[in-house]
Amino acid sequence: MSTTNNLIDLEGADHLSDSPTPRYFGREKSRTRSDKAFSGSVVVAALSSLFILVAILFYLATSSWPALQKEGFSFITGTTWIGGLDDPSLQVFQIWPMLYGSFLNALLAIIFAVPISVLLAIFMVFIAPKKIARALTIVVDVLAAIPSGIIGIWGFLVFTPVAEGWARLIHQYLGSIPIFVNNQDQFTRSPFITAWVLGIMIVPIITVVAREVLAQTPQDLLDAARGLGGSLWGTVRMVALPHARGGIVGGVMLGLGRALGETVAIYFVLNLIFERVNYYRILDPEGGSVASMIIAKFGEATPEEIQALLGAGLVLFILTLIVNLIANWIVARSARERLA
Amino acid sequence: MNETKTAAQEEEVMSIKNVRVPSSPQDVHPNQPGDASVHLETQNLHVWFGKRLILEKVNLAFPVNSVTALIGPSGCGKSTFIRVLNRMHEFIPGAALAGRVLYDGQDMYDAAVDPVNIRTKVGMVFQKPNPFPTMSIRDNVLSGLKLAQMKYENPEEIVRTCLERASLWNEVKDRLDASASSLSGGQQQRLCIARSLAVSPKVLLMDEPCSALDPGSTRRIEETIREISSDMTVVIVTHNMAQAQRVSDYTAFFLSEDGAPAQVVENAKTDEIFKKPKDSRTNDYVNGLFG
């Protein structure tokens, strides 16, 4: 018998079987006291974020439960909001115009922001001299850091009069297209203007992500495209953008999450209309936003209305969570594709 | 030079340049610069990265439809030189050059010349196979035509011809829609060659195209090189002496001594370089005494 077999004998008879059980290795365990303290605090920090998320969800769900139970599914699909009454049984809380408005605003904001962001990122990565690209990076970061209240005030005082002019022009020349119809002769406080303000807020998010993924286009692919006589536009369109597509989509989803959850800025620039849904007339001074509704109504709300507002918050929270999960999934998938 | 030249004027400029006197005699290639059978040549070429001079006084001419091997130790500027020949050099920050690179008699670095246009005429195959991973095999072959916005008819015929010339057709004809990244390294490199052929370049630059490949793939690519050189000028950088002897008609030996800028020590017919080199350093290098 060989030495090896002797060794196996010592370990016990199980190991002599033809199919040995594989032993897998986990992460290395902390052994020293400082290491244990370190991993302990890391675990606490990691769990605390999860705990906060669950705690908020739990709070929103439990405290809005009576309102949700009373309204049923029409809490989401209905178009009536009657609050502020002494008799709670007469109050009705339904958020469909607000919920739909949130998505309309966010979708329009994405439509406005994506081309600007992607072109800006292409400029920063492929065209601008290094110094200008660095300066632009700082500008974009600062833009991302402007508080939304400030953007809201700016949107109201400065941007709305300008965009009102755009809206009037669009209505004048393209008014026959249903989405540009406006019969109210008021062109402010519309989803159109709101979406521009939101767009300005999400341009930095999408730009930063798009710049990162575009800058990671492998040099050998860029060389290949240029070596074949690729123009700058051809190279960007056929090589860099397909390579960055997944990442850019992820950035767009992050922007969408921000646009969906935006509160104060929208409050400054949009008319909230509760009793009907403005489905597509984006120049009309009628719109909705779940987040803005919450701050608009919260101050004078009855206890039941507060329950309904918390319910609206819950719905928004869950939707934003879903959008962010999708974004994470897309970004992770594109990272895997790049590695492969 | 006038920036708005007509084709006829360009012809004229070309013919004037073609009767030039050759430059310094010791650097002259077997085919004299100015020879009508040469459509790519460098004259007194110097290349810098930042302030560092990399290549000095390179005078090389590449005869039409011949294969020229560039040999020399690592880091002697062969890859840099080959990138100068289709204006890929200028993508590297800090890159600079002096002297002239004539394509069809015109300096390709002239302000009037569109670099994108030059790169469709002087194609390039890189060291590492770099097919576009997001495209199918078919789209990879056609990618150059689309990138350069060239008009073309009968794409299937182009795909077939180019893949046949790159001796890849038989292996991929049933899966042209498969992703290019599903191919082996050797197949990917042949796909890159097919892709370069699709834009019908007059010159094909190859930067160590076989260095990442197994012997079987290397042999097939060498066959392809021999085949395409019937109507195309090929310039190939190689560290493989046997390969240089197998595929090339001419060989130029680059050397950078003691950190000095690299120069062309010797260039001649491949047989002469390997069998009776004039310079003792060439002799030592091709016989494996250094490098």
XYZ file of C-alpha atoms in Angstrom:
631
model
C 0.000 0.000 0.000
C 1.249 3.461 -0.843
C 1.935 6.146 1.702
C -1.014 8.121 0.443
C -3.406 5.304 1.142
C -1.985 4.963 4.617
C -2.741 8.579 5.244
C -6.318 8.141 4.060
C -6.739 5.188 6.376
C -5.833 7.374 9.282
C -8.552 9.864 8.347
C -11.290 7.288 8.515
C -13.040 4.838 6.281
C -15.378 7.408 4.659
C -12.560 8.815 2.649
C -11.902 5.515 0.995
C -15.162 5.651 -0.981
C -14.851 6.294 -4.713
C -16.514 9.715 -4.640
C -14.949 11.843 -1.917
C -17.027 14.714 -0.544
C -15.611 18.068 -1.669
C -14.847 20.599 1.063
C -15.698 24.177 0.101
C -14.056 27.247 1.535
C -15.952 30.243 2.845
C -14.482 33.616 3.653
C -11.559 33.484 6.046
C -12.699 33.857 9.654
C -11.542 36.781 11.806
C -9.174 35.541 14.483
C -7.689 38.503 16.324
C -9.782 40.660 18.635
C -9.373 43.826 16.545
C -10.307 41.907 13.439
C -13.422 40.565 15.159
C -14.390 44.066 16.281
C -13.859 45.323 12.766
C -15.979 42.652 11.099
C -18.592 43.113 13.785
C -18.952 46.834 13.120
C -19.031 46.230 9.370
C -21.844 43.731 9.817
C -23.775 46.156 12.050
C -23.398 48.943 9.475
C -24.529 46.643 6.686
C -27.533 45.391 8.617
C -28.532 48.842 9.811
C -29.292 50.036 6.277
C -31.428 46.976 5.721
C -33.083 47.522 9.098
C -33.896 51.158 8.298
C -35.404 50.152 4.967
C -37.573 47.474 6.544
C -38.520 49.757 9.452
C -39.707 52.519 7.137
C -41.649 50.083 5.002
C -43.212 48.586 8.117
C -44.122 51.997 9.533
C -45.653 53.175 6.261
C -47.583 49.944 5.821
C -48.997 49.803 9.341
C -49.893 53.469 9.681
C -51.519 53.714 6.262
C -53.316 50.395 6.598
C -56.748 51.806 7.633
C -56.850 54.113 4.620
C -55.649 51.421 2.224
C -58.163 48.986 3.642
C -61.025 51.451 3.272
C -60.208 52.410 -0.322
C -59.087 48.988 -1.506
C -57.547 48.797 -4.945
C -59.215 52.049 -5.975
C -56.686 53.802 -3.741
C -54.357 53.367 -6.689
C -56.814 53.422 -9.592
C -59.368 56.005 -8.495
C -59.451 59.721 -9.302
C -61.102 61.317 -6.307
C -59.505 63.059 -3.351
C -61.844 64.523 -0.756
C -60.182 65.379 2.508
C -60.512 67.937 5.281
C -64.048 66.876 6.308
C -65.217 66.380 9.871
C -67.025 63.209 8.947
C -64.318 60.677 8.073
C -66.772 58.455 6.236
C -67.263 61.121 3.550
C -63.589 61.430 2.785
C -62.181 59.656 -0.297
C -58.508 59.180 -1.004
C -57.441 57.968 -4.430
C -54.132 58.744 -6.036
C -54.233 57.635 -9.676
C -53.799 61.199 -11.123
C -50.780 61.714 -8.858
C -49.286 58.299 -9.532
C -49.745 58.623 -13.275
C -48.381 62.169 -13.109
C -45.244 60.963 -11.328
C -44.542 58.546 -14.157
C -45.390 61.044 -16.895
C -43.062 63.658 -15.379
C -40.285 61.116 -14.957
C -40.688 59.693 -18.452
C -40.626 63.151 -20.063
C -37.649 64.103 -17.911
C -35.819 61.003 -19.163
C -36.679 61.873 -22.765
C -35.240 65.370 -22.279
C -32.251 64.358 -20.177
C -30.920 61.247 -21.911
C -29.775 62.836 -25.193
C -28.187 65.753 -23.329
C -26.441 63.448 -20.861
C -25.165 60.967 -23.420
C -23.891 63.684 -25.755
C -22.245 65.438 -22.823
C -20.585 62.192 -21.752
C -19.400 61.496 -25.312
C -17.962 64.996 -25.447
C -16.158 64.526 -22.125
C -14.701 61.136 -23.030
C -13.924 61.368 -26.728
C -13.774 64.986 -27.804
C -12.931 67.472 -25.073
C -9.296 68.190 -24.249
C -8.365 66.708 -20.849
C -8.514 70.027 -19.001
C -11.953 70.901 -20.296
C -13.196 67.381 -19.537
C -11.946 67.736 -15.946
C -13.585 71.148 -15.580
C -16.846 69.744 -16.942
C -16.671 66.866 -14.473
C -16.575 69.381 -11.636
C -19.455 71.379 -13.130
C -21.560 68.226 -13.473
C -20.779 67.179 -9.897
C -21.746 70.616 -8.597
C -24.965 70.474 -10.592
C -25.743 67.169 -8.916
C -25.170 68.750 -5.514
C -27.589 71.678 -5.900
C -30.442 71.180 -3.417
C -33.719 70.421 -5.119
C -35.403 73.332 -3.319
C -33.006 75.734 -5.007
C -33.671 74.137 -8.378
C -37.394 74.433 -7.646
C -37.167 78.157 -6.907
C -34.986 78.665 -9.947
C -37.437 76.637 -11.998
C -40.288 78.813 -10.789
C -38.676 82.248 -11.026
C -36.218 81.913 -13.871
C -36.909 78.860 -15.953
C -40.714 78.886 -16.118
C -40.958 82.222 -17.995
C -38.414 80.947 -20.527
C -39.978 77.534 -20.971
C -43.399 79.123 -21.224
C -42.151 80.773 -24.404
C -40.993 77.395 -25.742
C -44.341 75.860 -24.868
C -46.250 78.614 -26.661
C -44.100 78.160 -29.757
C -44.589 74.387 -29.724
C -48.327 74.859 -29.287
C -48.448 77.435 -32.071
C -46.668 75.267 -34.648
C -47.406 71.727 -33.496
C -50.716 72.303 -31.710
C -52.508 69.915 -34.053
C -50.619 67.017 -32.499
C -52.712 65.775 -29.544
C -49.901 65.917 -26.996
C -49.344 69.617 -27.700
C -53.000 70.645 -27.416
C -53.695 73.319 -24.816
C -57.112 74.954 -24.539
C -56.482 76.899 -21.365
C -54.137 79.604 -22.613
C -51.904 79.005 -19.635
C -48.583 77.448 -20.439
C -46.923 77.492 -17.034
C -47.086 74.847 -14.294
C -47.329 72.046 -16.866
C -45.781 68.569 -17.051
C -43.613 69.944 -19.871
C -41.957 72.524 -17.630
C -41.807 70.100 -14.706
C -40.054 67.539 -16.859
C -37.415 70.052 -17.910
C -36.730 70.952 -14.289
C -36.524 67.256 -13.398
C -34.386 66.661 -16.464
C -31.885 69.250 -15.275
C -31.729 67.414 -11.960
C -31.066 64.003 -13.481
C -28.654 65.041 -16.238
C -25.712 64.853 -13.788
C -26.669 61.338 -12.669
C -26.949 59.940 -16.180
C -23.889 61.863 -17.376
C -21.661 60.537 -14.602
C -22.667 56.933 -15.252
C -22.489 57.296 -19.044
C -19.046 58.909 -18.820
C -17.774 56.088 -16.619
C -18.928 53.313 -18.934
C -17.918 55.105 -22.130
C -14.448 55.702 -20.707
C -14.162 51.961 -20.131
C -14.512 51.131 -23.818
C -11.510 48.857 -24.404
C -8.688 50.645 -26.177
C -8.195 47.762 -28.592
C -11.770 48.077 -29.848
C -11.355 51.817 -30.352
C -8.093 51.115 -32.178
C -9.829 48.532 -34.330
C -12.561 50.965 -35.311
C -10.170 53.790 -36.026
C -7.815 51.476 -37.883
C -10.678 50.578 -40.202
C -11.196 54.199 -41.106
C -13.913 54.812 -38.554
C -14.906 58.443 -38.168
C -15.352 59.747 -34.657
C -19.132 59.436 -34.911
C -18.887 55.990 -36.509
C -16.561 54.769 -33.772
C -18.770 56.124 -30.996
C -21.963 54.815 -32.569
C -20.758 51.358 -33.570
C -18.268 50.564 -30.832
C -18.442 52.779 -27.751
C -22.217 53.122 -27.410
C -23.015 49.409 -27.889
C -20.341 48.635 -25.331
C -21.733 51.169 -22.862
C -25.402 50.457 -23.527
C -26.095 48.406 -20.403
C -24.365 50.907 -18.142
C -26.154 53.855 -19.675
C -29.512 52.127 -19.251
C -28.609 51.575 -15.597
C -27.788 55.285 -15.253
C -31.106 56.161 -16.843
C -32.901 53.958 -14.331
C -31.093 55.699 -11.465
C -32.218 59.025 -12.949
C -35.723 57.664 -13.248
C -35.672 56.754 -9.567
C -34.622 60.281 -8.684
C -37.260 61.816 -10.949
C -39.994 59.631 -9.476
C -39.113 60.570 -5.923
C -38.527 64.288 -6.490
C -40.744 66.418 -4.271
C -39.931 70.053 -3.643
C -38.805 71.083 -7.103
C -42.005 69.763 -8.641
C -44.086 71.489 -5.976
C -42.732 74.810 -7.235
C -43.461 74.318 -10.905
C -46.525 72.067 -11.337
C -50.267 72.390 -10.812
C -51.458 69.325 -8.941
C -54.889 68.283 -10.186
C -56.523 65.522 -8.164
C -59.886 64.999 -9.796
C -58.807 63.997 -13.291
C -55.805 62.545 -15.041
C -53.903 64.538 -17.613
C -52.822 61.562 -19.673
C -50.860 63.195 -22.453
C -51.449 66.953 -22.863
C -48.025 67.889 -21.640
C -48.445 71.642 -22.181
C -51.608 71.826 -20.053
C -51.223 73.342 -16.577
C -52.387 70.097 -15.022
C -50.341 67.301 -13.637
C -49.624 65.075 -10.720
C -46.841 63.863 -8.508
C -47.181 61.554 -5.528
C -44.211 63.043 -3.700
C -45.330 66.646 -4.216
C -48.859 65.764 -3.205
C -47.550 64.604 0.150
C -45.966 67.961 0.987
C -48.852 69.874 -0.584
C -51.458 68.148 1.566
C -49.581 67.273 4.706
C -49.896 70.625 6.513
C -53.679 70.740 6.690
C -54.478 67.065 6.572
C -56.986 65.298 8.777
C -55.745 62.185 10.604
C -57.347 59.944 7.963
C -55.822 62.017 5.196
C -52.414 61.573 6.785
C -52.952 57.832 6.689
C -53.750 58.119 2.975
C -50.680 60.283 2.360
C -48.536 57.693 4.113
C -50.153 55.089 1.866
C -49.223 57.172 -1.162
C -45.694 57.326 0.229
C -45.687 53.556 0.561
C -46.731 53.091 -3.066
C -44.077 55.552 -4.232
C -41.458 53.922 -2.028
C -42.150 50.484 -3.427
C -42.143 51.732 -7.013
C -38.868 53.592 -6.546
C -37.409 50.502 -4.914
C -38.406 48.394 -7.896
C -36.877 50.913 -10.318
C -33.636 50.929 -8.339
C -33.527 47.148 -8.212
C -33.949 46.986 -11.964
C -31.198 49.604 -12.344
C -28.834 47.613 -10.152
C -29.586 44.460 -12.044
C -28.933 46.124 -15.407
C -25.683 47.734 -14.245
C -24.464 44.452 -12.757
C -25.376 42.532 -15.889
C -23.545 44.951 -18.150
C -20.495 44.801 -15.875
C -20.549 41.013 -16.192
C -20.823 41.295 -19.978
C -17.860 43.641 -20.066
C -15.772 41.239 -17.993
C -16.782 38.334 -20.205
C -0.293 73.163 -50.168
C -3.708 74.093 -51.422
C -6.343 72.420 -49.304
C -8.941 72.018 -52.029
C -7.222 69.824 -54.546
C -9.050 67.967 -57.254
C -8.234 64.359 -58.031
C -6.490 65.447 -61.211
C -4.315 67.879 -59.285
C -3.470 65.155 -56.830
C -2.416 62.945 -59.706
C -0.173 65.712 -60.902
C 1.377 66.239 -57.483
C 1.929 62.521 -57.285
C 3.692 62.346 -60.595
C 5.925 65.286 -59.706
C 6.887 63.618 -56.453
C 7.564 60.362 -58.188
C 10.570 61.729 -60.037
C 12.296 62.825 -56.854
C 15.894 61.949 -56.157
C 16.338 59.145 -53.605
C 17.401 60.102 -50.096
C 20.580 58.982 -48.336
C 21.966 55.972 -50.207
C 22.769 53.738 -47.238
C 19.104 53.643 -46.205
C 17.700 52.968 -49.625
C 15.425 49.984 -49.952
C 15.866 47.643 -52.906
C 13.023 49.498 -54.524
C 14.172 53.048 -54.777
C 12.001 55.741 -53.193
C 10.290 57.541 -55.991
C 9.828 54.277 -57.855
C 6.353 54.100 -59.343
C 5.964 50.636 -57.851
C 6.135 52.094 -54.356
C 3.057 53.648 -52.879
C 4.060 53.814 -49.266
C 7.345 55.193 -48.036
C 8.838 57.199 -45.214
C 11.399 59.925 -45.657
C 13.684 61.037 -42.888
C 11.056 60.037 -40.353
C 11.575 60.988 -36.710
C 9.045 60.045 -34.041
C 8.636 61.377 -30.513
C 6.540 60.641 -27.473
C 6.572 63.905 -25.576
C 10.187 65.024 -25.568
C 11.594 61.549 -26.035
C 12.819 60.711 -29.525
C 11.820 57.127 -30.293
C 12.701 56.690 -33.956
C 15.327 58.492 -35.948
C 15.943 58.937 -39.661
C 13.791 56.118 -40.938
C 13.767 55.918 -44.717
C 11.821 52.903 -45.867
C 9.853 52.210 -49.006
C 7.363 49.398 -49.356
C 7.070 48.063 -52.899
C 3.584 47.440 -54.231
C 2.216 43.955 -53.509
C 5.225 42.864 -51.505
C 5.512 41.700 -47.916
C 7.979 43.554 -45.710
C 8.857 42.214 -42.272
C 9.979 44.613 -39.551
C 12.205 42.849 -37.051
C 14.147 43.965 -34.010
C 14.284 43.569 -30.243
C 11.294 44.546 -28.091
C 10.920 48.251 -27.451
C 12.783 49.370 -30.554
C 9.814 51.233 -31.964
C 8.548 48.797 -34.603
C 4.947 49.018 -33.403
C 5.262 52.774 -33.090
C 6.572 52.921 -36.638
C 3.774 50.797 -38.029
C 1.186 53.005 -36.311
C 2.773 56.025 -37.959
C 2.045 54.467 -41.350
C -1.720 54.869 -41.059
C -1.885 57.823 -38.697
C -2.864 55.745 -35.677
C 0.197 57.222 -33.965
C -1.518 60.539 -33.406
C -4.100 59.054 -31.025
C -1.405 58.671 -28.383
C -1.200 61.804 -26.218
C 2.103 63.602 -26.693
C 2.888 61.832 -29.968
C 4.807 63.864 -32.536
C 6.767 63.309 -35.706
C 8.981 64.960 -38.286
C 9.750 63.917 -41.822
C 7.315 62.611 -44.357
C 5.170 59.551 -44.888
C 4.203 59.360 -48.542
C 1.153 57.473 -49.652
C 0.770 57.469 -53.422
C 3.240 60.317 -53.539
C 1.408 62.565 -51.102
C 2.445 63.224 -47.531
C -0.316 61.601 -45.470
C 0.395 64.032 -42.622
C -0.314 67.001 -44.852
C -3.020 69.232 -43.366
C -5.196 68.678 -46.434
C -5.298 64.908 -45.972
C -8.199 63.319 -44.118
C -6.730 60.742 -41.712
C -9.948 58.723 -41.805
C -9.508 58.340 -45.549
C -5.887 57.222 -45.123
C -6.911 54.522 -42.663
C -9.301 52.961 -45.156
C -6.418 52.692 -47.643
C -3.816 51.597 -45.123
C -5.525 49.025 -42.927
C -4.259 47.517 -39.722
C -4.380 44.180 -37.919
C -3.394 44.301 -34.281
C -1.371 42.085 -31.980
C -4.339 40.983 -29.927
C -7.366 39.825 -31.920
C -9.979 42.550 -31.463
C -13.212 41.675 -33.235
C -16.194 43.716 -32.076
C -17.741 41.499 -29.391
C -21.216 42.994 -29.659
C -21.435 42.178 -33.372
C -21.993 38.959 -35.282
C -19.312 37.462 -37.513
C -21.055 38.892 -40.572
C -21.375 42.361 -39.071
C -17.722 42.302 -38.063
C -16.687 41.746 -41.664
C -18.924 44.600 -42.812
C -18.089 46.869 -39.879
C -15.271 48.700 -41.642
C -17.536 49.629 -44.534
C -20.106 51.006 -42.122
C -17.541 52.744 -39.920
C -15.986 54.462 -42.913
C -19.455 55.148 -44.360
C -18.490 53.524 -47.659
C -21.213 52.567 -50.111
C -21.406 48.898 -50.950
C -23.608 46.413 -52.722
C -24.078 42.724 -52.240
C -22.958 42.385 -48.623
C -23.199 38.575 -48.689
C -20.674 38.438 -51.500
C -18.300 40.768 -49.623
C -18.611 38.685 -46.460
C -17.936 35.475 -48.361
C -14.992 36.803 -50.378
C -13.277 38.382 -47.407
C -13.750 35.355 -45.175
C -12.461 33.099 -47.947
C -9.376 35.233 -48.436
C -8.759 35.145 -44.693
C -9.263 31.340 -44.912
C -12.055 31.433 -42.358
C -15.081 30.860 -44.594
C -15.297 27.090 -44.262
C -15.221 27.257 -40.498
C -17.906 29.932 -40.062
C -20.118 29.794 -43.154
C -22.913 28.100 -41.208
C -22.880 30.505 -38.283
C -22.355 33.974 -39.694
C -24.878 35.356 -37.222
C -23.026 33.985 -34.198
C -21.199 36.430 -31.979
C -17.597 37.071 -32.950
C -16.555 36.326 -29.393
C -17.622 32.692 -29.870
C -14.600 32.141 -32.129
C -11.193 30.881 -31.014
C -8.266 33.301 -30.830
C -6.879 32.235 -34.194
C -10.285 32.465 -35.836
C -10.824 35.898 -34.287
C -7.560 37.117 -35.754
C -8.511 35.803 -39.188
C -11.862 37.543 -38.777
C -9.958 40.761 -38.046
C -8.011 40.246 -41.261
C -11.250 39.629 -43.178
C -12.672 42.779 -41.639
C -9.663 44.774 -42.814
C -9.900 43.304 -46.319
C -13.534 44.376 -46.677
C -12.646 48.042 -47.074
C -10.206 47.077 -49.873
C -7.080 48.674 -48.477
C -4.004 49.041 -50.681
C -1.704 48.390 -47.745
C -2.234 46.133 -44.733
C -0.190 46.743 -41.596
C 0.100 43.802 -39.219
C 1.480 44.301 -35.741
C 2.677 40.881 -34.550
C -0.574 39.299 -35.723
C 0.418 35.794 -34.605
C 2.066 36.500 -31.268
C -1.000 35.427 -29.297
C -1.772 32.390 -31.448
C -0.943 28.702 -31.569
C 1.252 27.253 -34.359
C -1.702 25.977 -36.400
C -3.416 29.372 -36.451
C -0.086 31.035 -37.156
C 0.437 28.838 -40.209
C -2.996 29.678 -41.584
C -2.457 33.397 -41.104
C 0.873 33.148 -42.871
C -0.877 31.449 -45.785
C -3.384 34.287 -45.789
C -0.601 36.863 -45.851
C 0.974 35.183 -48.873
C -2.392 35.031 -50.571
C -3.425 38.655 -50.010
C -0.031 40.023 -51.011
C -0.927 39.217 -54.607
C -2.811 42.491 -54.715
C -1.886 44.249 -51.510
C 1.227 45.588 -49.851
C 1.783 43.996 -46.454
C 3.973 45.323 -43.655
C 4.312 42.914 -40.745
C 6.011 43.366 -37.400
C 7.262 40.046 -36.090
C 9.532 38.674 -33.408
C 9.549 35.304 -35.070
C 12.588 35.060 -37.331
C 11.277 31.936 -39.041
C 8.029 33.718 -39.766
C 9.839 36.687 -41.258
C 11.678 34.305 -43.585
C 8.546 32.386 -44.496
C 6.258 35.286 -45.334
C 8.299 38.309 -46.327
C 10.013 39.501 -49.468
C 11.885 42.280 -47.695
C 13.054 42.711 -44.148
C 13.995 45.830 -42.217
C 15.955 45.492 -38.991
C 15.246 48.112 -36.311
C 17.606 48.606 -33.404
C 17.850 50.969 -30.490
C 21.295 50.877 -28.931
C 21.891 51.892 -25.317
C 18.680 53.849 -25.030
C 19.389 55.889 -28.132
C 16.508 56.418 -30.555
C 15.902 53.413 -32.770
C 17.125 53.401 -36.336
C 16.867 51.047 -39.249
C 20.188 49.225 -39.204
C 19.634 47.352 -42.398
C 16.926 46.679 -44.906
C 17.124 44.427 -47.900
C 15.599 41.389 -49.487
C 14.718 38.907 -46.758
C 17.133 36.300 -48.107
C 20.008 38.763 -47.901
C 19.140 39.880 -44.376
C 19.106 36.321 -43.108
C 21.829 34.743 -45.242
C 24.376 37.463 -45.834
C 23.601 40.524 -43.744
C 25.911 43.460 -44.332
C 25.847 44.701 -40.741
C 27.327 42.569 -37.988
C 24.510 43.619 -35.600
C 21.928 42.264 -38.032
C 23.879 39.047 -38.257
C 23.970 38.728 -34.464
C 20.261 39.460 -34.117
C 18.973 37.120 -36.802
C 21.168 34.372 -35.422
C 19.778 34.810 -31.960
C 22.876 36.232 -30.309
C 20.819 39.018 -28.688
C 17.279 40.326 -28.593
